[in-house]
PDB file of C-alpha atoms and ligand atoms in Angstrom:
ATOM      1  CA  UNK H 209       0.000   0.000   0.000  1.00 41.00           C
ATOM      2  CA  UNK H 210       1.261   3.447  -0.964  1.00 41.00           C
ATOM      3  CA  UNK H 211       2.250   5.714   1.909  1.00 45.00           C
ATOM      4  CA  UNK H 212       3.060   9.391   1.491  1.00 44.00           C
ATOM      5  CA  UNK H 213       6.206  10.899   3.023  1.00 44.00           C
ATOM      6  CA  UNK H 214       5.308  12.451   6.387  1.00 44.00           C
ATOM      7  CA  UNK H 215       6.785  15.894   5.715  1.00 47.00           C
ATOM      8  CA  UNK H 216       4.578  16.539   2.670  1.00 46.00           C
ATOM      9  CA  UNK H 217       1.409  15.973   4.675  1.00 58.00           C
ATOM     10  CA  UNK H 218       1.852  19.094   6.798  1.00 67.00           C
ATOM     11  CA  UNK H 219      -0.643  21.308   4.989  1.00 82.00           C
ATOM     12  CA  UNK H 220      -1.371  23.816   7.758  1.00 82.00           C
ATOM     13  CA  UNK H 221      -0.015  27.247   6.893  1.00 89.00           C
ATOM     14  CA  UNK H 222       0.940  26.246   3.384  1.00 94.00           C
ATOM     15  CA  UNK H 223       0.736  29.235   1.015  1.00 96.00           C
ATOM     16  CA  UNK H 224      -0.196  29.439  -2.638  1.00 97.00           C
ATOM     17  CA  UNK H 225       2.639  31.013  -4.669  1.00 98.00           C
ATOM     18  CA  UNK H 226       3.125  31.707  -8.411  1.00 98.00           C
ATOM     19  CA  UNK H 227       1.092  30.282 -11.260  1.00 98.00           C
ATOM     20  CA  UNK H 228       3.396  27.772 -12.923  1.00 97.00           C
ATOM     21  CA  UNK H 229       1.077  26.301 -15.566  1.00 96.00           C
ATOM     22  CA  UNK H 230      -2.266  27.336 -17.010  1.00 97.00           C
ATOM     23  CA  UNK H 231      -3.945  24.464 -18.852  1.00 95.00           C
ATOM     24  CA  UNK H 232      -7.199  24.415 -20.808  1.00 95.00           C
ATOM     25  CA  UNK H 233      -9.298  23.908 -17.667  1.00 97.00           C
ATOM     26  CA  UNK H 234      -6.928  23.899 -14.686  1.00 98.00           C
ATOM     27  CA  UNK H 235      -4.301  26.238 -13.229  1.00 98.00           C
ATOM     28  CA  UNK H 236      -1.316  24.885 -11.313  1.00 98.00           C
ATOM     29  CA  UNK H 237       0.389  26.960  -8.599  1.00 98.00           C
ATOM     30  CA  UNK H 238       3.645  26.488  -6.717  1.00 98.00           C
ATOM     31  CA  UNK H 239       3.291  26.527  -2.935  1.00 98.00           C
ATOM     32  CA  UNK H 240       5.496  27.321   0.043  1.00 96.00           C
ATOM     33  CA  UNK H 241       6.225  23.563   0.228  1.00 95.00           C
ATOM     34  CA  UNK H 242       8.496  22.443  -2.639  1.00 95.00           C
ATOM     35  CA  UNK H 243       6.892  18.971  -2.646  1.00 95.00           C
ATOM     36  CA  UNK H 244       3.388  20.316  -3.195  1.00 96.00           C
ATOM     37  CA  UNK H 245       1.463  22.111  -5.929  1.00 98.00           C
ATOM     38  CA  UNK H 246      -2.005  23.597  -5.678  1.00 98.00           C
ATOM     39  CA  UNK H 247      -4.345  22.875  -8.605  1.00 98.00           C
ATOM     40  CA  UNK H 248      -7.322  25.161  -9.180  1.00 98.00           C
ATOM     41  CA  UNK H 249     -10.139  23.757 -11.337  1.00 98.00           C
ATOM     42  CA  UNK H 250     -11.486  26.690 -13.321  1.00 98.00           C
ATOM     43  CA  UNK H 251     -14.838  27.328 -15.016  1.00 98.00           C
ATOM     44  CA  UNK H 252     -13.100  27.300 -18.422  1.00 98.00           C
ATOM     45  CA  UNK H 253     -14.335  24.615 -20.787  1.00 98.00           C
ATOM     46  CA  UNK H 254     -12.983  23.637 -24.169  1.00 96.00           C
ATOM     47  CA  UNK H 255     -13.407  20.921 -26.773  1.00 94.00           C
ATOM     48  CA  UNK H 256     -11.765  19.868 -30.028  1.00 88.00           C
ATOM     49  CA  UNK H 257      -8.232  20.612 -28.768  1.00 83.00           C
ATOM     50  CA  UNK H 258      -9.248  24.170 -27.808  1.00 83.00           C
ATOM     51  CA  UNK H 259     -11.228  24.898 -31.013  1.00 90.00           C
ATOM     52  CA  UNK H 260     -14.423  25.528 -29.014  1.00 95.00           C
ATOM     53  CA  UNK H 261     -14.149  27.469 -25.751  1.00 96.00           C
ATOM     54  CA  UNK H 262     -16.515  28.882 -23.160  1.00 97.00           C
ATOM     55  CA  UNK H 263     -17.039  29.348 -19.426  1.00 98.00           C
ATOM     56  CA  UNK H 264     -19.505  27.326 -17.348  1.00 98.00           C
ATOM     57  CA  UNK H 265     -20.067  29.091 -14.006  1.00 98.00           C
ATOM     58  CA  UNK H 266     -19.599  26.707 -11.067  1.00 98.00           C
ATOM     59  CA  UNK H 267     -17.875  23.989 -13.124  1.00 98.00           C
ATOM     60  CA  UNK H 268     -14.575  24.437 -11.278  1.00 98.00           C
ATOM     61  CA  UNK H 269     -16.111  23.785  -7.877  1.00 98.00           C
ATOM     62  CA  UNK H 270     -18.164  20.831  -9.186  1.00 98.00           C
ATOM     63  CA  UNK H 271     -15.217  19.207 -10.934  1.00 98.00           C
ATOM     64  CA  UNK H 272     -12.872  19.695  -7.986  1.00 98.00           C
ATOM     65  CA  UNK H 273     -15.415  18.258  -5.539  1.00 98.00           C
ATOM     66  CA  UNK H 274     -16.212  15.273  -7.783  1.00 98.00           C
ATOM     67  CA  UNK H 275     -12.564  14.590  -8.661  1.00 98.00           C
ATOM     68  CA  UNK H 276     -11.525  14.815  -5.003  1.00 98.00           C
ATOM     69  CA  UNK H 277     -14.218  12.306  -3.964  1.00 98.00           C
ATOM     70  CA  UNK H 278     -13.043   9.940  -6.704  1.00 98.00           C
ATOM     71  CA  UNK H 279      -9.328  10.277  -5.905  1.00 98.00           C
ATOM     72  CA  UNK H 280     -10.051   9.536  -2.228  1.00 97.00           C
ATOM     73  CA  UNK H 281     -12.086   6.482  -3.254  1.00 98.00           C
ATOM     74  CA  UNK H 282      -9.316   5.237  -5.553  1.00 98.00           C
ATOM     75  CA  UNK H 283      -6.652   5.816  -2.875  1.00 97.00           C
ATOM     76  CA  UNK H 284      -8.796   3.852  -0.402  1.00 97.00           C
ATOM     77  CA  UNK H 285      -8.773   1.026  -2.948  1.00 98.00           C
ATOM     78  CA  UNK H 286      -5.002   0.899  -3.434  1.00 97.00           C
ATOM     79  CA  UNK H 287      -4.387   3.290  -6.341  1.00 98.00           C
ATOM     80  CA  UNK H 288      -1.467   5.656  -5.567  1.00 98.00           C
ATOM     81  CA  UNK H 289      -2.529   9.238  -6.360  1.00 98.00           C
ATOM     82  CA  UNK H 290      -1.128  12.766  -6.138  1.00 98.00           C
ATOM     83  CA  UNK H 291      -3.965  14.041  -3.899  1.00 98.00           C
ATOM     84  CA  UNK H 292      -2.858  15.223  -0.456  1.00 96.00           C
ATOM     85  CA  UNK H 293      -5.618  17.557   0.737  1.00 96.00           C
ATOM     86  CA  UNK H 294      -8.196  20.257   0.080  1.00 96.00           C
ATOM     87  CA  UNK H 295      -6.800  23.539  -1.241  1.00 96.00           C
ATOM     88  CA  UNK H 296      -7.282  27.175  -0.279  1.00 96.00           C
ATOM     89  CA  UNK H 297     -10.519  27.565  -2.310  1.00 97.00           C
ATOM     90  CA  UNK H 298     -13.540  25.278  -2.891  1.00 97.00           C
ATOM     91  CA  UNK H 299     -12.214  24.684  -6.412  1.00 98.00           C
ATOM     92  CA  UNK H 300      -8.659  23.736  -5.445  1.00 98.00           C
ATOM     93  CA  UNK H 301      -6.623  20.906  -3.981  1.00 98.00           C
ATOM     94  CA  UNK H 302      -3.061  20.283  -2.836  1.00 97.00           C
ATOM     95  CA  UNK H 303      -1.200  17.576  -4.746  1.00 98.00           C
ATOM     96  CA  UNK H 304       2.242  16.014  -4.734  1.00 97.00           C
ATOM     97  CA  UNK H 305       4.544  17.706  -7.258  1.00 97.00           C
ATOM     98  CA  UNK H 306       5.149  15.155 -10.016  1.00 98.00           C
ATOM     99  CA  UNK H 307       6.691  15.113 -13.491  1.00 97.00           C
ATOM    100  CA  UNK H 308       3.880  14.360 -15.897  1.00 97.00           C
ATOM    101  CA  UNK H 309       4.151  11.448 -18.321  1.00 98.00           C
ATOM    102  CA  UNK H 310       3.038  12.755 -21.752  1.00 98.00           C
ATOM    103  CA  UNK H 311       0.444  10.061 -22.330  1.00 98.00           C
ATOM    104  CA  UNK H 312      -3.326  10.097 -21.930  1.00 98.00           C
ATOM    105  CA  UNK H 313      -4.599   6.700 -20.912  1.00 98.00           C
ATOM    106  CA  UNK H 314      -8.154   5.979 -21.986  1.00 98.00           C
ATOM    107  CA  UNK H 315     -10.256   3.343 -20.236  1.00 99.00           C
ATOM    108  CA  UNK H 316     -13.408   2.142 -21.980  1.00 99.00           C
ATOM    109  CA  UNK H 317     -16.290   0.041 -20.630  1.00 98.00           C
ATOM    110  CA  UNK H 318     -18.477   0.521 -23.734  1.00 98.00           C
ATOM    111  CA  UNK H 319     -17.759   1.787 -27.238  1.00 98.00           C
ATOM    112  CA  UNK H 320     -18.272   5.535 -27.777  1.00 98.00           C
ATOM    113  CA  UNK H 321     -16.623   8.667 -29.142  1.00 97.00           C
ATOM    114  CA  UNK H 322     -13.400   8.431 -31.114  1.00 97.00           C
ATOM    115  CA  UNK H 323     -13.368   4.616 -30.869  1.00 98.00           C
ATOM    116  CA  UNK H 324     -16.626   4.433 -32.872  1.00 98.00           C
ATOM    117  CA  UNK H 325     -15.438   7.051 -35.378  1.00 98.00           C
ATOM    118  CA  UNK H 326     -12.124   5.277 -35.921  1.00 97.00           C
ATOM    119  CA  UNK H 327     -13.566   1.788 -36.386  1.00 98.00           C
ATOM    120  CA  UNK H 328     -17.036   2.719 -37.758  1.00 98.00           C
ATOM    121  CA  UNK H 329     -18.735   0.687 -35.051  1.00 98.00           C
ATOM    122  CA  UNK H 330     -21.970   1.418 -33.145  1.00 98.00           C
ATOM    123  CA  UNK H 331     -21.910   3.052 -29.713  1.00 98.00           C
ATOM    124  CA  UNK H 332     -22.740   1.025 -26.623  1.00 98.00           C
ATOM    125  CA  UNK H 333     -21.009  -2.295 -27.331  1.00 98.00           C
ATOM    126  CA  UNK H 334     -19.843  -3.602 -23.932  1.00 98.00           C
ATOM    127  CA  UNK H 335     -16.214  -4.724 -23.606  1.00 98.00           C
ATOM    128  CA  UNK H 336     -15.715  -8.097 -21.853  1.00 98.00           C
ATOM    129  CA  UNK H 337     -13.084  -6.419 -19.693  1.00 98.00           C
ATOM    130  CA  UNK H 338     -11.936  -2.788 -19.454  1.00 98.00           C
ATOM    131  CA  UNK H 339     -10.330  -1.750 -22.746  1.00 98.00           C
ATOM    132  CA  UNK H 340      -7.240   0.446 -22.300  1.00 98.00           C
ATOM    133  CA  UNK H 341      -5.561   2.549 -24.971  1.00 98.00           C
ATOM    134  CA  UNK H 342      -3.020   5.374 -25.055  1.00 98.00           C
ATOM    135  CA  UNK H 343      -2.747   8.706 -26.827  1.00 98.00           C
ATOM    136  CA  UNK H 344       0.395  10.829 -27.043  1.00 98.00           C
ATOM    137  CA  UNK H 345      -0.370  14.077 -25.177  1.00 97.00           C
ATOM    138  CA  UNK H 346       0.731  16.846 -27.530  1.00 97.00           C
ATOM    139  CA  UNK H 347      -1.374  19.767 -28.725  1.00 92.00           C
ATOM    140  CA  UNK H 348       1.005  20.158 -31.696  1.00 95.00           C
ATOM    141  CA  UNK H 349       0.562  16.564 -32.802  1.00 96.00           C
ATOM    142  CA  UNK H 350      -3.184  16.557 -31.973  1.00 94.00           C
ATOM    143  CA  UNK H 351      -2.999  13.890 -29.229  1.00 96.00           C
ATOM    144  CA  UNK H 352      -2.681  10.936 -31.664  1.00 97.00           C
ATOM    145  CA  UNK H 353      -3.365   7.324 -30.608  1.00 98.00           C
ATOM    146  CA  UNK H 354      -0.099   5.567 -29.772  1.00 98.00           C
ATOM    147  CA  UNK H 355       0.408   1.818 -29.488  1.00 98.00           C
ATOM    148  CA  UNK H 356       2.608  -0.055 -27.017  1.00 97.00           C
ATOM    149  CA  UNK H 357       5.297  -0.745 -29.616  1.00 98.00           C
ATOM    150  CA  UNK H 358       5.633   2.967 -30.386  1.00 98.00           C
ATOM    151  CA  UNK H 359       5.670   3.900 -26.692  1.00 98.00           C
ATOM    152  CA  UNK H 360       8.374   1.261 -26.140  1.00 98.00           C
ATOM    153  CA  UNK H 361      10.421   2.712 -29.026  1.00 98.00           C
ATOM    154  CA  UNK H 362      10.153   6.212 -27.521  1.00 98.00           C
ATOM    155  CA  UNK H 363      10.603   5.420 -23.822  1.00 98.00           C
ATOM    156  CA  UNK H 364      12.793   8.498 -23.116  1.00 98.00           C
ATOM    157  CA  UNK H 365      10.385  10.918 -24.794  1.00 98.00           C
ATOM    158  CA  UNK H 366       7.504   9.304 -22.897  1.00 98.00           C
ATOM    159  CA  UNK H 367       9.472   9.790 -19.631  1.00 98.00           C
ATOM    160  CA  UNK H 368       9.362   6.049 -18.970  1.00 98.00           C
ATOM    161  CA  UNK H 369      12.121   3.879 -17.515  1.00 98.00           C
ATOM    162  CA  UNK H 370      11.089   0.582 -19.075  1.00 98.00           C
ATOM    163  CA  UNK H 371       8.239  -1.332 -20.692  1.00 98.00           C
ATOM    164  CA  UNK H 372       6.994  -2.626 -17.348  1.00 98.00           C
ATOM    165  CA  UNK H 373       5.833   0.919 -16.640  1.00 98.00           C
ATOM    166  CA  UNK H 374       3.535   0.710 -19.693  1.00 98.00           C
ATOM    167  CA  UNK H 375       2.092  -2.488 -18.156  1.00 98.00           C
ATOM    168  CA  UNK H 376       1.721  -0.722 -14.823  1.00 98.00           C
ATOM    169  CA  UNK H 377      -0.278   2.195 -16.280  1.00 98.00           C
ATOM    170  CA  UNK H 378      -2.418  -0.273 -18.216  1.00 98.00           C
ATOM    171  CA  UNK H 379      -3.006  -2.334 -15.074  1.00 98.00           C
ATOM    172  CA  UNK H 380      -3.880   0.736 -12.977  1.00 98.00           C
ATOM    173  CA  UNK H 381      -6.258   2.047 -15.661  1.00 99.00           C
ATOM    174  CA  UNK H 382      -8.110  -1.279 -15.993  1.00 98.00           C
ATOM    175  CA  UNK H 383      -8.446  -1.415 -12.199  1.00 98.00           C
ATOM    176  CA  UNK H 384      -9.550   2.240 -12.088  1.00 99.00           C
ATOM    177  CA  UNK H 385     -12.224   1.402 -14.707  1.00 98.00           C
ATOM    178  CA  UNK H 386     -13.715  -1.257 -12.419  1.00 98.00           C
ATOM    179  CA  UNK H 387     -13.527   1.017  -9.383  1.00 98.00           C
ATOM    180  CA  UNK H 388     -15.132   3.948 -11.246  1.00 98.00           C
ATOM    181  CA  UNK H 389     -17.945   1.685 -12.425  1.00 98.00           C
ATOM    182  CA  UNK H 390     -18.602   0.700  -8.803  1.00 98.00           C
ATOM    183  CA  UNK H 391     -18.257   4.310  -7.557  1.00 98.00           C
ATOM    184  CA  UNK H 392     -20.728   5.787 -10.054  1.00 98.00           C
ATOM    185  CA  UNK H 393     -23.300   2.984  -9.680  1.00 98.00           C
ATOM    186  CA  UNK H 394     -23.791   4.214  -6.094  1.00 97.00           C
ATOM    187  CA  UNK H 395     -25.098   7.469  -7.596  1.00 98.00           C
ATOM    188  CA  UNK H 396     -27.291   5.962 -10.332  1.00 98.00           C
ATOM    189  CA  UNK H 397     -24.706   6.757 -13.001  1.00 98.00           C
ATOM    190  CA  UNK H 398     -23.075   4.561 -15.638  1.00 98.00           C
ATOM    191  CA  UNK H 399     -19.525   5.326 -16.778  1.00 98.00           C
ATOM    192  CA  UNK H 400     -18.881   4.652 -20.466  1.00 98.00           C
ATOM    193  CA  UNK H 401     -15.237   5.726 -20.756  1.00 98.00           C
ATOM    194  CA  UNK H 402     -12.651   8.055 -19.199  1.00 99.00           C
ATOM    195  CA  UNK H 403      -9.149   9.463 -19.500  1.00 98.00           C
ATOM    196  CA  UNK H 404      -6.425   9.449 -16.854  1.00 98.00           C
ATOM    197  CA  UNK H 405      -2.896  10.803 -16.656  1.00 98.00           C
ATOM    198  CA  UNK H 406       0.066   9.627 -14.625  1.00 98.00           C
ATOM    199  CA  UNK H 407       3.110  11.393 -13.203  1.00 98.00           C
ATOM    200  CA  UNK H 408       6.369  10.420 -11.540  1.00 98.00           C
ATOM    201  CA  UNK H 409       7.546  11.391  -8.077  1.00 98.00           C
ATOM    202  CA  UNK H 410      11.178  12.192  -7.337  1.00 96.00           C
ATOM    203  CA  UNK H 411      11.581   8.682  -5.894  1.00 96.00           C
ATOM    204  CA  UNK H 412      10.606   7.231  -9.293  1.00 97.00           C
ATOM    205  CA  UNK H 413       7.138   6.075  -8.299  1.00 98.00           C
ATOM    206  CA  UNK H 414       4.364   6.414 -10.907  1.00 98.00           C
ATOM    207  CA  UNK H 415       1.135   7.823  -9.484  1.00 98.00           C
ATOM    208  CA  UNK H 416      -2.279   8.878 -10.765  1.00 98.00           C
ATOM    209  CA  UNK H 417      -2.396  12.656 -11.360  1.00 98.00           C
ATOM    210  CA  UNK H 418      -4.605  15.282 -13.038  1.00 98.00           C
ATOM    211  CA  UNK H 419      -8.374  14.902 -12.478  1.00 98.00           C
ATOM    212  CA  UNK H 420     -11.252  12.503 -13.004  1.00 98.00           C
ATOM    213  CA  UNK H 421     -14.394  14.543 -13.566  1.00 98.00           C
ATOM    214  CA  UNK H 422     -17.314  15.030 -15.982  1.00 98.00           C
ATOM    215  CA  UNK H 423     -14.709  16.765 -18.216  1.00 98.00           C
ATOM    216  CA  UNK H 424     -12.671  13.579 -18.510  1.00 98.00           C
ATOM    217  CA  UNK H 425     -15.345  10.855 -18.401  1.00 98.00           C
ATOM    218  CA  UNK H 426     -18.494   9.910 -20.299  1.00 98.00           C
ATOM    219  CA  UNK H 427     -21.212   9.529 -17.659  1.00 98.00           C
ATOM    220  CA  UNK H 428     -24.893   8.796 -18.261  1.00 98.00           C
ATOM    221  CA  UNK H 429     -27.930   8.418 -16.028  1.00 98.00           C
ATOM    222  CA  UNK H 430     -28.363   4.697 -15.338  1.00 98.00           C
ATOM    223  CA  UNK H 431     -32.147   4.762 -15.884  1.00 98.00           C
ATOM    224  CA  UNK H 432     -32.627   7.233 -18.733  1.00 98.00           C
ATOM    225  CA  UNK H 433     -29.225   7.230 -20.479  1.00 98.00           C
ATOM    226  CA  UNK H 434     -29.186  11.057 -20.311  1.00 98.00           C
ATOM    227  CA  UNK H 435     -25.697  12.459 -20.841  1.00 98.00           C
ATOM    228  CA  UNK H 436     -24.229  14.086 -17.705  1.00 98.00           C
ATOM    229  CA  UNK H 437     -20.723  15.027 -18.860  1.00 98.00           C
ATOM    230  CA  UNK H 438     -18.799  17.354 -21.179  1.00 98.00           C
ATOM    231  CA  UNK H 439     -20.474  15.769 -24.224  1.00 98.00           C
ATOM    232  CA  UNK H 440     -23.335  18.197 -23.457  1.00 98.00           C
ATOM    233  CA  UNK H 441     -20.905  21.032 -24.277  1.00 98.00           C
ATOM    234  CA  UNK H 442     -19.211  19.174 -27.162  1.00 97.00           C
ATOM    235  CA  UNK H 443     -22.615  18.532 -28.753  1.00 97.00           C
ATOM    236  CA  UNK H 444     -23.923  22.116 -28.249  1.00 97.00           C
ATOM    237  CA  UNK H 445     -26.756  21.050 -25.949  1.00 97.00           C
ATOM    238  CA  UNK H 446     -28.674  24.010 -24.532  1.00 94.00           C
ATOM    239  CA  UNK H 447     -27.746  23.407 -20.882  1.00 96.00           C
ATOM    240  CA  UNK H 448     -24.114  22.163 -20.755  1.00 97.00           C
ATOM    241  CA  UNK H 449     -23.953  22.939 -17.010  1.00 98.00           C
ATOM    242  CA  UNK H 450     -26.661  20.374 -16.206  1.00 97.00           C
ATOM    243  CA  UNK H 451     -24.331  17.361 -15.948  1.00 98.00           C
ATOM    244  CA  UNK H 452     -21.885  19.055 -13.562  1.00 98.00           C
ATOM    245  CA  UNK H 453     -24.718  20.342 -11.324  1.00 98.00           C
ATOM    246  CA  UNK H 454     -26.629  17.065 -11.356  1.00 98.00           C
ATOM    247  CA  UNK H 455     -23.598  14.917 -10.483  1.00 98.00           C
ATOM    248  CA  UNK H 456     -22.477  17.285  -7.710  1.00 98.00           C
ATOM    249  CA  UNK H 457     -26.006  17.204  -6.232  1.00 98.00           C
ATOM    250  CA  UNK H 458     -26.079  13.389  -6.295  1.00 98.00           C
ATOM    251  CA  UNK H 459     -22.682  13.205  -4.563  1.00 97.00           C
ATOM    252  CA  UNK H 460     -23.556  15.806  -1.925  1.00 95.00           C
ATOM    253  CA  UNK H 461     -27.019  14.400  -1.183  1.00 92.00           C
ATOM    254  CA  UNK H 462     -25.973  10.799  -0.769  1.00 82.00           C
TER     255      UNK H 462
HETATM  256  P1  TMP L 293     -12.601   9.746 -26.981  1.00 81.17           P
HETATM  257  O1  TMP L 293     -13.789   8.924 -27.280  1.00 81.17           O
HETATM  258  O2  TMP L 293     -12.644  11.114 -27.596  1.00 81.17           O
HETATM  259  O3  TMP L 293     -11.325   9.020 -27.310  1.00 81.17           O
HETATM  260  O4  TMP L 293     -12.588   9.998 -25.411  1.00 81.17           O
HETATM  261  C1  TMP L 293     -12.583   8.934 -24.512  1.00 81.17           C
HETATM  262  C2  TMP L 293     -12.711   9.470 -23.092  1.00 81.17           C
HETATM  263  O5  TMP L 293     -11.566  10.208 -22.738  1.00 81.17           O
HETATM  264  C3  TMP L 293     -13.891  10.412 -22.906  1.00 81.17           C
HETATM  265  O6  TMP L 293     -14.478  10.140 -21.647  1.00 81.17           O
HETATM  266  C4  TMP L 293     -13.304  11.789 -22.908  1.00 81.17           C
HETATM  267  C5  TMP L 293     -11.909  11.541 -22.374  1.00 81.17           C
HETATM  268  N1  TMP L 293     -10.917  12.432 -22.988  1.00 81.17           N
HETATM  269  C6  TMP L 293     -10.381  13.472 -22.253  1.00 81.17           C
HETATM  270  O7  TMP L 293     -10.720  13.667 -21.097  1.00 81.17           O
HETATM  271  N2  TMP L 293      -9.461  14.279 -22.849  1.00 81.17           N
HETATM  272  C7  TMP L 293      -9.043  14.102 -24.119  1.00 81.17           C
HETATM  273  O8  TMP L 293      -8.203  14.885 -24.602  1.00 81.17           O
HETATM  274  C8  TMP L 293      -9.602  13.014 -24.877  1.00 81.17           C
HETATM  275  C9  TMP L 293      -9.182  12.767 -26.294  1.00 81.17           C
HETATM  276  C10 TMP L 293     -10.521  12.207 -24.266  1.00 81.17           C
END
């Protein structure tokens, strides 16, 4: 079981310092503790690699609250994560400083999205076991799919030590898929697919980083199949905020 170094758990009195990275939806700040960053989930929303942008008021708080609940659940079930505590605002959290691995790892329970486009297959086909695939995280290259052989050929660029680390991320993601399925069922929600990212601590350990939220998952109501995630924004639905609000309400009222 993963255990965090004692000194990084002292969060009292920790101060937010400079903005060190502003992503499409999240801002990352240095803190007065060199081992810890503070991540603020913002209300910014984008799709199509930044082609479509807007602001959804309240999304940052919803996503941070949902992602924090999920990261705690995953940590309780043996997945090492970067989460160390709540941040200085309702939309922020403190995390372990990690070097990000430039891969997005997609877990799928049912076919949807780019998988269906790529292979011209219908949506909703259930996989016998969680299906895991990788994309190379690069805005320049357009986040292309990348297979294991290519990752193995580019280990240095992918910030990986060896091929076993590809297996490890695949193993974690398949396990996360099962845990997320269980987590969301408690709230009457079915998870279709999701994206996770991993980072490396100074001691070499690979841990789950970034966020798991309605921005990074496909989530539908278990009874009605209504979409409750960022697809509402991607597909120009009239109330893109509905998914974030609905999921937050289900979590808070349980
Ligand atoms: P996809 O069907 O577009 O490949 O997306 C699969 C899942 O991964 C879906 O839940 C959305 C999530 N995702 C992200 O969070 N960020 C991304 O950049 C991509 C491509 C997918």
